[in-house]
C-alpha positions as a printed NumPy array, in Angstrom:
array([[ 20.967,  -0.614,  12.291],
       [ 23.422,   1.86 ,  12.676],
       [ 21.333,   5.536,  12.105],
       [ 23.074,   9.516,  11.577],
       [ 22.473,  10.863,  14.554],
       [ 21.538,  14.497,  12.325],
       [ 19.201,  12.874,   9.915],
       [ 18.117,  10.141,  12.021],
       [ 17.875,   7.897,   8.943],
       [ 19.633,   4.525,   7.776],
       [ 19.512,   5.152,   3.96 ],
       [ 23.484,   5.206,   2.34 ],
       [ 24.587,   2.937,   4.97 ],
       [ 28.153,   3.171,   3.173],
       [ 28.287,   6.482,   4.017],
       [ 27.974,   6.498,   7.696],
       [ 31.429,   7.01 ,   9.636],
       [ 32.103,   6.242,  12.872],
       [ 32.219,   9.529,  15.292],
       [ 35.913,  10.037,  17.118],
       [ 36.271,  12.834,  20.381],
       [ 37.416,  15.645,  17.364],
       [ 33.942,  14.882,  15.638],
       [ 31.792,  14.767,  18.188],
       [ 33.216,  17.882,  20.078],
       [ 32.487,  19.454,  16.241],
       [ 28.827,  18.522,  16.329],
       [ 28.592,  20.093,  20.311],
       [ 30.013,  22.155,  19.517],
       [ 28.037,  23.523,  16.154],
       [ 24.557,  22.233,  18.734],
       [ 25.903,  24.901,  20.918],
       [ 25.715,  27.118,  18.531],
       [ 23.071,  26.351,  16.94 ],
       [ 20.639,  26.38 ,  20.681],
       [ 18.84 ,  22.455,  19.773],
       [ 20.815,  20.632,  21.858],
       [ 22.133,  17.721,  19.585],
       [ 24.498,  15.327,  21.922],
       [ 27.569,  12.717,  20.679],
       [ 28.93 ,  10.301,  22.09 ],
       [ 32.229,   8.572,  20.674],
       [ 30.872,   5.888,  17.853],
       [ 27.761,   7.094,  17.034],
       [ 26.991,   6.889,  13.625],
       [ 26.635,  10.477,  10.878],
       [ 25.899,  10.663,   7.266],
       [ 29.699,  13.187,   5.679],
       [ 27.346,  15.219,   3.99 ],
       [ 24.932,  15.458,   7.844],
       [ 28.165,  16.838,   9.713],
       [ 29.813,  19.192,   6.795],
       [ 26.569,  20.59 ,   6.159],
       [ 25.691,  20.56 ,  10.039],
       [ 29.118,  22.498,  11.235],
       [ 29.133,  24.861,   8.272],
       [ 30.135,  28.319,   9.943],
       [ 27.969,  29.602,   6.373],
       [ 25.064,  26.958,   7.645],
       [ 25.319,  28.249,  10.6  ],
       [ 24.622,  31.745,  10.652],
       [ 22.402,  31.125,   8.123],
       [ 20.069,  29.437,  10.748],
       [ 21.021,  31.368,  13.259],
       [ 20.057,  34.701,  11.077],
       [ 16.553,  32.813,   9.781],
       [ 16.226,  31.672,  14.483],
       [ 16.133,  35.316,  14.375],
       [ 13.574,  36.246,  12.024],
       [ 10.86 ,  33.252,  12.891],
       [ 11.043,  34.591,  16.548],
       [  9.989,  38.381,  15.682],
       [  7.258,  36.741,  13.522],
       [  6.306,  34.762,  16.339],
       [  6.633,  37.371,  18.744],
       [  4.698,  39.968,  17.006],
       [  2.288,  38.282,  15.53 ],
       [  0.831,  35.231,  17.265],
       [  0.231,  31.902,  15.025],
       [ -3.004,  30.646,  16.474],
       [ -3.853,  26.477,  14.828],
       [ -7.556,  27.692,  13.839],
       [ -6.761,  30.247,  11.961],
       [ -4.641,  28.612,   9.477],
       [ -5.359,  25.076,   7.354],
       [ -2.089,  22.771,   7.404],
       [ -0.354,  21.917,   4.255],
       [  2.187,  18.34 ,   4.255],
       [  3.969,  20.133,   1.373],
       [  4.585,  23.218,   3.18 ],
       [  4.653,  22.755,   6.865],
       [  6.422,  21.068,   9.236],
       [  4.595,  18.323,  10.495],
       [  5.987,  18.577,  13.899],
       [  5.543,  22.368,  14.898],
       [  2.813,  23.344,  11.858],
       [  4.848,  26.155,  11.043],
       [  5.594,  27.273,   7.057],
       [  8.363,  25.198,   5.649],
       [ 10.532,  25.042,   3.2  ],
       [ 10.709,  22.233,   0.495],
       [ 13.404,  20.022,   0.47 ],
       [ 13.579,  20.595,  -3.261],
       [ 14.567,  24.316,  -2.807],
       [ 18.06 ,  23.343,  -1.35 ],
       [ 17.125,  24.352,   2.178],
       [ 19.851,  22.108,   4.157],
       [ 17.992,  22.564,   7.747],
       [ 13.706,  20.791,   6.02 ],
       [ 13.712,  16.901,   5.076],
       [ 11.464,  15.264,   3.231],
       [  9.681,  12.153,   4.651],
       [ 11.299,   9.707,   1.807],
       [ 11.509,   6.332,   3.825],
       [  8.553,   4.257,   3.827],
       [  8.859,   2.898,   8.033],
       [  9.186,   6.944,   9.068],
       [  5.477,   7.221,   9.925],
       [  6.111,   4.031,  12.239],
       [  8.806,   5.369,  13.696],
       [  7.211,   9.098,  14.752],
       [  3.786,   7.293,  15.779],
       [  6.6  ,   4.881,  18.413],
       [  7.609,   8.614,  19.385],
       [  3.982,   9.416,  19.421],
       [  4.122,   6.924,  22.698],
       [  7.116,   7.67 ,  24.455],
       [  5.92 ,  11.432,  24.757],
       [  1.648,  10.471,  25.263],
       [  2.236,  14.759,  25.956],
       [  0.36 ,  17.38 ,  24.467],
       [  2.694,  17.476,  21.439],
       [  2.417,  14.51 ,  21.094],
       [ -1.454,  14.118,  20.155],
       [ -1.089,  16.997,  17.436],
       [  1.423,  15.124,  15.609],
       [ -0.272,  11.617,  15.487],
       [ -3.902,  13.774,  14.49 ],
       [ -1.603,  14.912,  11.962],
       [  0.146,  11.268,  10.755],
       [ -3.885,   9.965,  10.889],
       [ -5.124,  12.58 ,   8.592],
       [ -3.248,  10.83 ,   5.344],
       [ -2.47 ,   7.426,   4.164],
       [  1.123,   7.938,   3.406],
       [  3.418,  10.671,   4.462],
       [  5.541,   9.48 ,   2.124],
       [  2.887,  10.254,  -1.081],
       [  1.794,  13.212,   0.81 ],
       [  5.614,  14.585,   0.185],
       [  5.823,  15.603,   3.674],
       [  8.498,  17.904,   5.347],
       [  9.53 ,  18.865,   8.476],
       [ 12.362,  20.825,  10.308],
       [ 15.42 ,  18.328,  11.592],
       [ 15.538,  20.894,  14.655],
       [ 11.875,  19.708,  15.721],
       [ 12.765,  16.272,  14.518],
       [ 15.465,  15.454,  17.022],
       [ 13.257,  17.356,  20.02 ],
       [ 10.426,  15.227,  19.532],
       [ 11.957,  12.278,  19.361],
       [ 14.348,  13.28 ,  22.02 ],
       [ 11.462,  13.833,  24.056],
       [ 12.249,  18.046,  24.414],
       [  9.829,  20.642,  23.707],
       [  9.564,  22.39 ,  20.461],
       [ 12.397,  24.724,  19.085],
       [ 11.973,  28.188,  20.456],
       [ 12.085,  29.362,  17.552],
       [  9.875,  27.414,  15.871],
       [  7.005,  27.394,  18.738],
       [  3.558,  29.614,  18.26 ],
       [  3.908,  30.391,  21.521],
       [  6.166,  33.431,  22.757],
       [  8.702,  32.977,  24.697],
       [  7.13 ,  35.766,  26.926],
       [  3.857,  33.36 ,  28.183],
       [  2.883,  32.765,  31.649],
       [  4.034,  29.067,  32.731],
       [  1.452,  26.061,  31.957],
       [  0.446,  26.262,  36.059],
       [ -0.599,  29.32 ,  36.048],
       [ -2.424,  30.275,  32.893],
       [ -6.21 ,  31.809,  33.259],
       [ -9.235,  30.683,  31.838],
       [ -8.989,  31.571,  28.513],
       [ -5.648,  29.761,  28.67 ],
       [ -7.559,  26.304,  29.62 ],
       [-10.362,  27.186,  27.149],
       [ -8.042,  27.108,  24.059],
       [ -6.066,  23.681,  25.935],
       [ -9.467,  21.938,  26.641],
       [-10.627,  23.211,  22.662],
       [ -8.031,  21.817,  20.588],
       [ -8.041,  18.452,  22.548],
       [-11.526,  18.336,  22.086],
       [-10.488,  18.959,  18.244],
       [ -8.11 ,  15.871,  19.081],
       [-10.364,  14.106,  20.112],
       [-13.122,  14.453,  16.953],
       [-10.011,  13.792,  15.065],
       [ -9.535,  10.241,  16.169],
       [-13.301,  10.403,  15.908],
       [-14.466,  10.903,  12.641],
       [-16.351,   8.358,  11.842],
       [-18.416,   9.007,  14.584],
       [-21.991,  10.712,  15.269],
       [-20.742,  12.935,  18.216],
       [-23.614,  15.894,  19.392],
       [-22.672,  18.984,  20.133],
       [-23.852,  18.661,  23.421],
       [-21.549,  15.044,  23.733],
       [-18.501,  17.183,  22.201],
       [-19.193,  20.082,  25.595],
       [-19.25 ,  17.761,  27.822],
       [-16.029,  16.545,  26.905],
       [-14.479,  19.587,  26.4  ],
       [-15.831,  20.017,  30.168],
       [-13.529,  16.941,  31.677],
       [-10.677,  17.716,  29.813],
       [-10.171,  21.676,  30.719],
       [-11.643,  21.433,  34.434],
       [-15.166,  22.659,  34.496],
       [-14.335,  25.653,  31.485],
       [-15.456,  24.311,  28.135],
       [-17.564,  26.769,  25.663],
       [-21.353,  26.91 ,  25.762],
       [-22.652,  24.636,  22.499],
       [-23.339,  27.727,  20.41 ],
       [-19.625,  28.71 ,  20.599],
       [-18.137,  25.641,  20.332],
       [-19.914,  25.034,  17.08 ],
       [-18.542,  28.491,  15.816],
       [-15.633,  27.513,  16.852],
       [-15.965,  23.997,  14.961],
       [-16.744,  25.385,  11.948],
       [-14.315,  27.805,  11.896],
       [-11.428,  25.402,  12.343],
       [-12.372,  22.773,  10.219],
       [-14.131,  25.05 ,   7.892],
       [-16.168,  22.945,   4.979],
       [-14.183,  19.451,   6.404],
       [-17.099,  19.178,   8.923],
       [-20.735,  19.136,   8.736],
       [-23.152,  20.242,  12.007],
       [-26.411,  19.302,  11.369],
       [-29.283,  20.437,  13.338],
       [-31.927,  17.723,  14.221],
       [-35.252,  19.428,  16.136],
       [-36.005,  17.387,  18.234],
       [-34.278,  14.939,  17.021],
       [-36.726,  13.342,  15.399],
       [-35.358,  14.138,  11.762],
       [-32.267,  16.619,  10.018],
       [-34.971,  18.792,   8.292],
       [-37.503,  21.367,   9.003],
       [-39.838,  21.956,   6.589],
       [-39.993,  26.746,   6.819],
       [-43.173,  27.928,   6.106],
       [-42.205,  30.734,   4.24 ],
       [-39.899,  29.593,   1.959],
       [-40.761,  29.649,  -2.279],
       [-41.077,  26.081,  -4.163],
       [-37.363,  26.596,  -5.638],
       [-36.28 ,  27.368,  -1.814],
       [-37.595,  24.573,  -0.642],
       [-36.359,  22.258,  -3.203],
       [-32.694,  23.474,  -2.366],
       [-33.414,  23.196,   1.3  ],
       [-34.965,  19.518,   0.331],
       [-31.728,  18.305,  -1.531],
       [-29.438,  19.082,   1.15 ],
       [-30.83 ,  18.341,   3.715],
       [-30.998,  14.555,   1.722],
       [-27.517,  15.379,   1.072],
       [-26.546,  15.703,   4.664],
       [-28.088,  12.751,   5.76 ],
       [-26.645,  10.878,   2.926],
       [-23.167,  11.969,   4.414],
       [-23.854,  11.339,   7.436],
       [-24.259,   7.407,   6.2  ],
       [-21.414,   7.748,   4.373],
       [-19.85 ,   8.526,   7.614],
       [-21.138,   5.854,   9.3  ],
       [-19.862,   3.005,   7.455],
       [-17.867,   0.651,   9.576],
       [-14.535,  -0.311,   7.459],
       [-11.317,  -0.597,   7.872],
       [ -8.045,   0.327,   5.391],
       [ -5.785,  -2.873,   7.041],
       [ -7.33 ,  -5.095,   4.586],
       [ -8.142,  -5.208,   1.227],
       [-12.033,  -6.129,   0.304],
       [-11.094,  -9.838,  -1.319],
       [-12.247, -10.987,  -4.882],
       [-15.35 , -12.028,  -4.446],
       [-16.555,  -9.322,  -2.72 ],
       [-15.349,  -7.457,  -5.97 ],
       [-16.852, -10.102,  -7.68 ],
       [-20.804, -10.174,  -6.677],
       [-23.279,  -8.095,  -7.289],
       [-24.466,  -8.184,  -3.754],
       [-22.146,  -7.429,  -1.333],
       [-21.181,  -4.729,  -3.588],
       [-25.076,  -3.292,  -3.499],
       [-24.78 ,  -4.343,   0.267],
       [-21.724,  -1.66 ,   0.713],
       [-24.326,   1.289,   0.235],
       [-25.802,   2.969,   3.504],
       [-29.249,   2.52 ,   2.853],
       [-29.972,   6.265,   2.481],
       [-27.9  ,   6.499,  -0.182],
       [-29.048,   2.847,  -1.956],
       [-32.398,   4.46 ,  -2.335],
       [-31.575,   7.505,  -3.784],
       [-29.745,   5.46 ,  -6.703],
       [-32.235,   3.792,  -6.913],
       [-34.915,   5.838,  -7.911],
       [-32.523,   7.488, -10.577],
       [-31.713,   5.475, -13.411],
       [-34.393,   3.897, -15.499],
       [-32.766,   0.686, -16.898],
       [-34.087,  -2.387, -15.699],
       [-31.692,  -4.284, -14.017],
       [-29.086,  -0.684, -12.902],
       [-27.786,  -2.872,  -9.894],
       [-24.023,  -2.672, -11.346],
       [-24.897,   1.11 , -12.231],
       [-25.632,   1.662,  -9.106],
       [-23.407,  -0.135,  -6.621],
       [-20.619,   1.806,  -8.896],
       [-21.499,   5.371,  -8.875],
       [-22.439,   4.474,  -5.222],
       [-19.129,   3.466,  -4.496],
       [-17.286,   6.531,  -6.414],
       [-19.626,   8.73 ,  -3.768],
       [-18.565,   7.304,  -1.097],
       [-14.652,   7.289,  -1.737],
       [-15.119,  11.127,  -2.875],
       [-16.556,  11.24 ,   0.793],
       [-14.172,   9.905,   2.514],
       [-10.603,   9.869,   0.694],
       [ -8.761,   8.956,   3.501],
       [-10.748,   6.669,   5.074],
       [-12.249,   3.85 ,   2.369],
       [-10.534,   1.994,  -0.168],
       [-13.823,   0.813,  -2.523],
       [-14.282,  -2.573,  -3.645],
       [-15.029,  -1.659,  -7.04 ],
       [-12.728,   1.443,  -7.322],
       [ -9.614,  -0.518,  -5.887],
       [-10.64 ,  -4.288,  -8.503],
       [-11.214,  -1.313, -11.192],
       [ -7.886,  -0.3  , -10.853],
       [ -6.129,  -3.393, -10.506],
       [ -7.969,  -4.488, -13.511],
       [ -6.858,  -1.593, -15.893],
       [ -2.774,  -1.595, -14.781],
       [ -3.021,  -5.538, -15.404],
       [ -4.418,  -5.639, -18.712],
       [ -2.827,  -2.162, -20.176],
       [  0.136,  -1.269, -17.9  ],
       [ -0.634,   2.117, -17.955],
       [  0.01 ,   4.647, -15.014],
       [ -1.573,   7.234, -16.894],
       [ -5.14 ,   5.396, -17.723],
       [ -5.047,   4.659, -13.869],
       [ -4.467,   8.224, -12.713],
       [ -6.827,   9.857, -15.666],
       [ -9.654,   7.707, -13.815],
       [ -8.798,   8.218, -10.45 ],
       [ -9.052,  11.951, -11.121],
       [-12.128,  10.546, -12.414],
       [-13.367,   9.532,  -9.495],
       [-14.04 ,   5.573, -11.246],
       [-11.238,   4.12 ,  -9.725],
       [ -8.316,   4.091,  -6.776],
       [ -4.993,   5.735,  -7.536],
       [ -1.96 ,   4.101,  -9.12 ],
       [ -0.321,   4.53 ,  -5.548],
       [ -3.01 ,   2.856,  -3.867],
       [ -2.853,  -0.276,  -6.726],
       [  0.85 ,  -0.542,  -6.732],
       [  0.499,  -1.167,  -2.722],
       [ -2.701,  -3.62 ,  -3.421],
       [ -0.277,  -5.389,  -6.029],
       [  3.206,  -5.023,  -3.677],
       [  0.949,  -7.078,  -0.539],
       [ -0.856,  -9.405,  -2.929],
       [  2.532, -10.512,  -4.073],
       [  4.32 , -10.124,  -0.307],
       [  1.518, -12.762,   0.826],
       [  1.997, -15.206,  -1.865],
       [  4.878, -15.683,  -1.936],
       [  6.238, -18.988,  -3.427],
       [  2.722, -20.44 ,  -1.888],
       [  0.06 , -22.589,  -4.62 ],
       [ -4.055, -20.643,  -4.063],
       [ -6.203, -22.606,  -2.102],
       [ -7.569, -26.273,  -1.435],
       [ -5.681, -28.397,  -3.824],
       [ -6.025, -31.227,  -2.246],
       [ -8.399, -33.133,  -4.185],
       [ -6.674, -31.338,  -7.409],
       [ -3.308, -32.788, -10.006],
       [ -0.391, -29.974,  -9.804],
       [  1.617, -30.02 , -12.91 ],
       [  4.352, -28.168, -12.853],
       [  5.908, -26.403, -15.785],
       [  9.045, -24.216, -16.489],
       [ 10.537, -22.908, -19.404],
       [ 12.972, -19.462, -20.503],
       [ 11.626, -16.071, -20.077],
       [ 13.283, -13.117, -22.047],
       [ 12.374, -10.333, -21.998],
       [ 13.865,  -6.389, -22.876],
       [ 14.238,  -4.232, -20.535],
       [ 15.648,  -1.576, -23.144],
       [ 13.491,  -2.182, -26.488],
       [ 14.885,   0.122, -28.773],
       [ 18.365,  -1.265, -28.445],
       [ 18.03 ,  -4.2  , -27.347],
       [ 20.274,  -4.044, -24.347],
       [ 19.8  ,  -5.229, -20.843],
       [ 17.837,  -8.511, -21.931],
       [ 16.405, -10.344, -18.74 ],
       [ 17.023, -14.495, -19.663],
       [ 15.664, -16.404, -16.78 ],
       [ 13.897, -19.59 , -15.861],
       [  9.757, -19.448, -14.959],
       [  7.573, -21.595, -13.51 ],
       [  3.822, -21.532, -13.702],
       [  2.024, -24.503, -11.611],
       [ -1.548, -25.965, -13.122],
       [ -3.93 , -26.975, -11.339],
       [ -6.764, -29.514, -12.245],
       [-10.226, -28.853, -11.426],
       [ -8.544, -25.078, -10.496],
       [ -8.27 , -23.029,  -7.512],
       [ -8.773, -19.452,  -5.908],
       [ -6.771, -17.546,  -3.448],
       [ -9.338, -16.842,  -0.64 ],
       [ -6.61 , -15.443,   1.69 ],
       [ -7.251, -11.771,   2.968],
       [ -5.169,  -9.687,   1.499],
       [ -3.431,  -6.897,   4.276],
       [ -2.542,  -4.066,   3.426],
       [  0.891,  -3.485,   3.833],
       [  3.816,  -0.845,   2.284],
       [  6.527,  -3.906,   1.262],
       [  9.791,  -2.671,  -0.315],
       [ 11.079,  -4.623,  -3.34 ],
       [ 13.842,  -6.021,  -0.937],
       [ 11.333,  -7.265,   1.138],
       [  9.417,  -9.531,  -1.723],
       [ 12.633, -10.517,  -3.299],
       [ 13.27 , -12.356,   0.372],
       [  9.618, -14.096,   1.101],
       [  9.301, -15.731,  -2.916],
       [ 12.905, -16.368,  -3.514],
       [ 14.458, -19.665,  -4.87 ],
       [ 17.492, -21.028,  -3.656],
       [ 19.932, -21.482,  -5.768],
       [ 21.904, -24.542,  -5.901],
       [ 24.804, -25.249,  -7.439],
       [ 25.243, -28.192,  -9.827],
       [ 28.571, -30.743,  -9.556],
       [ 27.522, -33.741, -11.116],
       [ 28.736, -36.928,  -9.828],
       [ 28.938, -39.495, -12.674],
       [ 27.676, -39.345, -16.344],
       [ 25.242, -42.144, -16.45 ],
       [ 23.576, -41.021, -19.478],
       [ 26.95 , -42.266, -21.406],
       [ 25.435, -45.623, -20.421],
       [ 22.457, -45.884, -21.279],
       [ 21.322, -48.046, -24.711],
       [ 18.41 , -47.729, -26.984],
       [ 16.778, -51.601, -27.249],
       [ 15.129, -51.397, -31.14 ],
       [ 11.652, -50.033, -31.813],
       [  9.164, -53.334, -32.054],
       [  6.519, -52.946, -34.408],
       [  2.688, -52.273, -33.025],
       [  0.808, -55.093, -34.026],
       [ -2.165, -53.983, -31.884],
       [ -4.274, -50.79 , -33.726],
       [ -4.603, -47.699, -32.067],
       [ -8.094, -46.665, -31.33 ],
       [ -7.451, -42.959, -31.903],
       [ -5.122, -43.748, -35.69 ],
       [ -8.514, -43.244, -37.477],
       [ -9.927, -40.095, -35.557],
       [ -8.786, -37.787, -37.925],
       [-10.858, -39.628, -40.459],
       [-13.789, -39.936, -38.1  ],
       [-13.685, -35.724, -37.874],
       [-13.492, -34.652, -41.111],
       [-16.69 , -37.611, -41.912],
       [-18.577, -36.164, -38.769],
       [-19.999, -33.042, -40.398],
       [-23.379, -34.21 , -41.937],
       [-24.003, -36.212, -38.198],
       [-23.661, -32.518, -35.69 ],
       [-23.611, -29.276, -36.725],
       [-22.084, -26.834, -36.027],
       [-19.118, -28.9  , -37.099],
       [-16.39 , -28.785, -33.667],
       [-12.97 , -28.136, -33.507],
       [-10.603, -30.69 , -32.782],
       [-10.531, -29.979, -29.17 ],
       [-14.726, -29.752, -29.032],
       [-14.333, -32.856, -30.856],
       [-12.291, -34.434, -28.187],
       [-14.216, -33.752, -25.784],
       [-17.363, -35.643, -27.745],
       [-15.233, -38.581, -27.635],
       [-13.109, -38.375, -24.137],
       [-15.272, -40.709, -21.343],
       [-15.697, -39.803, -17.742],
       [-17.193, -36.32 , -15.763],
       [-15.341, -33.403, -16.851],
       [-13.136, -32.385, -14.095],
       [-13.875, -28.669, -14.732],
       [-11.737, -25.291, -15.841],
       [ -8.106, -25.435, -15.057],
       [ -5.798, -22.455, -13.1  ],
       [ -2.541, -21.346, -13.174],
       [ -0.113, -20.043, -10.455],
       [  2.418, -17.91 , -11.66 ],
       [  5.988, -18.632,  -9.06 ],
       [  8.699, -16.942,  -8.83 ],
       [ 11.545, -16.634, -11.484],
       [ 15.117, -17.563, -11.157],
       [ 17.488, -14.68 , -12.755],
       [ 19.809, -16.979, -14.135],
       [ 20.135, -18.367, -17.95 ],
       [ 16.96 , -20.992, -18.039],
       [ 19.663, -23.695, -19.921],
       [ 22.284, -23.377, -17.507],
       [ 22.787, -26.791, -15.528],
       [ 22.843, -24.884, -11.866],
       [ 19.265, -23.031, -12.853],
       [ 17.584, -26.313, -13.935],
       [ 18.957, -27.791, -10.968],
       [ 17.44 , -25.133,  -8.866],
       [ 14.058, -25.75 , -10.829],
       [ 14.046, -29.209,  -9.884],
       [ 14.889, -28.6  ,  -6.31 ],
       [ 12.386, -26.477,  -6.343],
       [  8.982, -28.46 ,  -7.657],
       [ 10.621, -31.585,  -5.392],
       [ 10.351, -29.256,  -1.84 ],
       [  6.909, -27.725,  -3.046],
       [  5.576, -31.385,  -3.848],
       [  6.447, -32.555,  -0.678],
       [  5.303, -29.32 ,   1.381],
       [  2.022, -30.394,  -0.432],
       [  2.341, -33.857,  -0.23 ],
       [  1.497, -34.553,  -4.129],
       [  3.889, -35.728,  -6.767],
       [  6.241, -34.064,  -8.022],
       [  5.565, -33.7  , -12.065],
       [  7.261, -31.339, -14.148],
       [  7.397, -30.5  , -18.243],
       [ 10.008, -29.14 , -19.744],
       [ 10.592, -28.648, -23.42 ],
       [ 12.967, -30.629, -25.592],
       [ 16.867, -29.037, -24.934],
       [ 15.694, -28.364, -20.983],
       [ 14.335, -32.09 , -20.114],
       [ 17.829, -33.823, -21.851],
       [ 19.668, -31.945, -19.77 ],
       [ 16.954, -32.343, -16.824],
       [ 16.661, -35.781, -17.284],
       [ 20.692, -36.366, -16.952],
       [ 20.558, -34.451, -13.894],
       [ 17.548, -37.074, -12.361],
       [ 19.659, -39.902, -13.524],
       [ 23.182, -38.76 , -12.354],
       [ 21.784, -38.393,  -8.764],
       [ 22.242, -40.727,  -5.653],
       [ 19.957, -43.198,  -5.089],
       [ 17.951, -41.379,  -2.458],
       [ 18.165, -38.646,  -3.94 ],
       [ 14.331, -36.775,  -3.488],
       [ 15.154, -36.238,  -7.976],
       [ 14.409, -40.071,  -7.989],
       [ 10.91 , -39.617,  -7.457],
       [  9.631, -36.591,  -9.921],
       [  8.043, -37.42 , -12.916],
       [  9.528, -35.3  , -16.506],
       [  7.554, -35.033, -19.408],
       [  8.369, -32.847, -22.708],
       [  6.338, -30.39 , -23.618],
       [  4.255, -32.139, -26.72 ],
       [  4.858, -28.916, -28.488],
       [  8.356, -29.66 , -29.131]])
């Protein structure tokens, strides 16, 4: 797909234009004036707005003025990364310098708005494989979703990074008068080695690493010019602040050593701090992954949720609660503590399950967001991502193993007022479900993948088959006169029997309970209902009914079951006429049509 050579995005394809020689010369001239080396060739594509903005003389003048100001700032007051805190909303994703939010009409700054932006940057990092790529990769790994974090970036930095060029001069935190890299002295080598060590630590933040191990790693990265353990510990605390925990372990035997000169209150506080460090260290040691969501079985099992907690946290919470069986509360609060301790690395089962359940029952973003702010459930964004991933994984599949189950499809019209105030834009479609007896459950794990609405539609789409009747055999049908029934229906007096049974059984069963009393055979088990895709056509339309029949027939053939489909009376009559008018070799001829008993 064609992409704009200025913003490198493929959104709004209708506004993309193909460059000719004159347009290329204009962009190349503007690029030379801006100093960012953007190349343009005949046949390249560009957004109309991007081209006008990029070649606008007033915008170029403003760009040059900003360049001079920033160069002067960086020359006089060099910016050290160890003294700044990176913020995705206010700092460029690539150069790390301050950037104005695109909402404030700064045409040189853009927000991340596409889901595949992060994967493209990861590919660029793999292609570059240098220090700048390592720094950008470290920022990507510190956030789960760039779009949700409102990340911003400079256009020039993005172009240079993707085209394997250096940081733009006016964006670089290093003064242009700095010494060449091959002539740096020992302090410069140590500084480079320190930041490489920081990147290594970010990539292994789930491990417990000792300071001596980091000194050895830094020694490898800067040719034997590593910091001492004491100074490296100091630099790490300055760089990470509260985001890092460095715990002293005297003799490598314990995290806490009792001082002899503390009063009881100070000793208690010291013990609590040591216990907290131990628990947090164990939480960081939990082996987990965010590529796959927790399964329903893990969410529903109390034992699995308790085993999710590290032993130290489980022991701590078990000694706090005083109930007879506080297992569920221990698992819930323990996982809330773990999620708060590692918000970017964990998706705890109970918090995800609660968020999905609340959203399913109440469809309230406010309620989910409120519970998330209190630390009780996953974020609304994560819940939506789970639902889109689950919908994409399900597609048109039936859940579980249905080889020993009876499957009956049911189709009926679906109406929904998308604007309930005035009743306009009402949705009319055909909804399809599959009733499975005994019921089955989905066991397939759900991968955590970002799916767009269009991708989900493509995965769960019913093919529309237009109906063209070949004949009208329904008009030839003749109905025989009904004969009198001479046999006695065994269920004829069930109503009378259900009325007089009350002296024999108490409490009196309802009609469904009475039917279970008189039935024979084993109970097959509770049924389950699987929702299948809808057809966005009027349900009474013959093409819609014909497409529904073909979809059910294909599903039955796929699972090697009999195609049984239930309609209400108006749809049943039209479906029957379609089946009767089909050719003898049609797959629809073997379908069993049933009339809904409620009609």
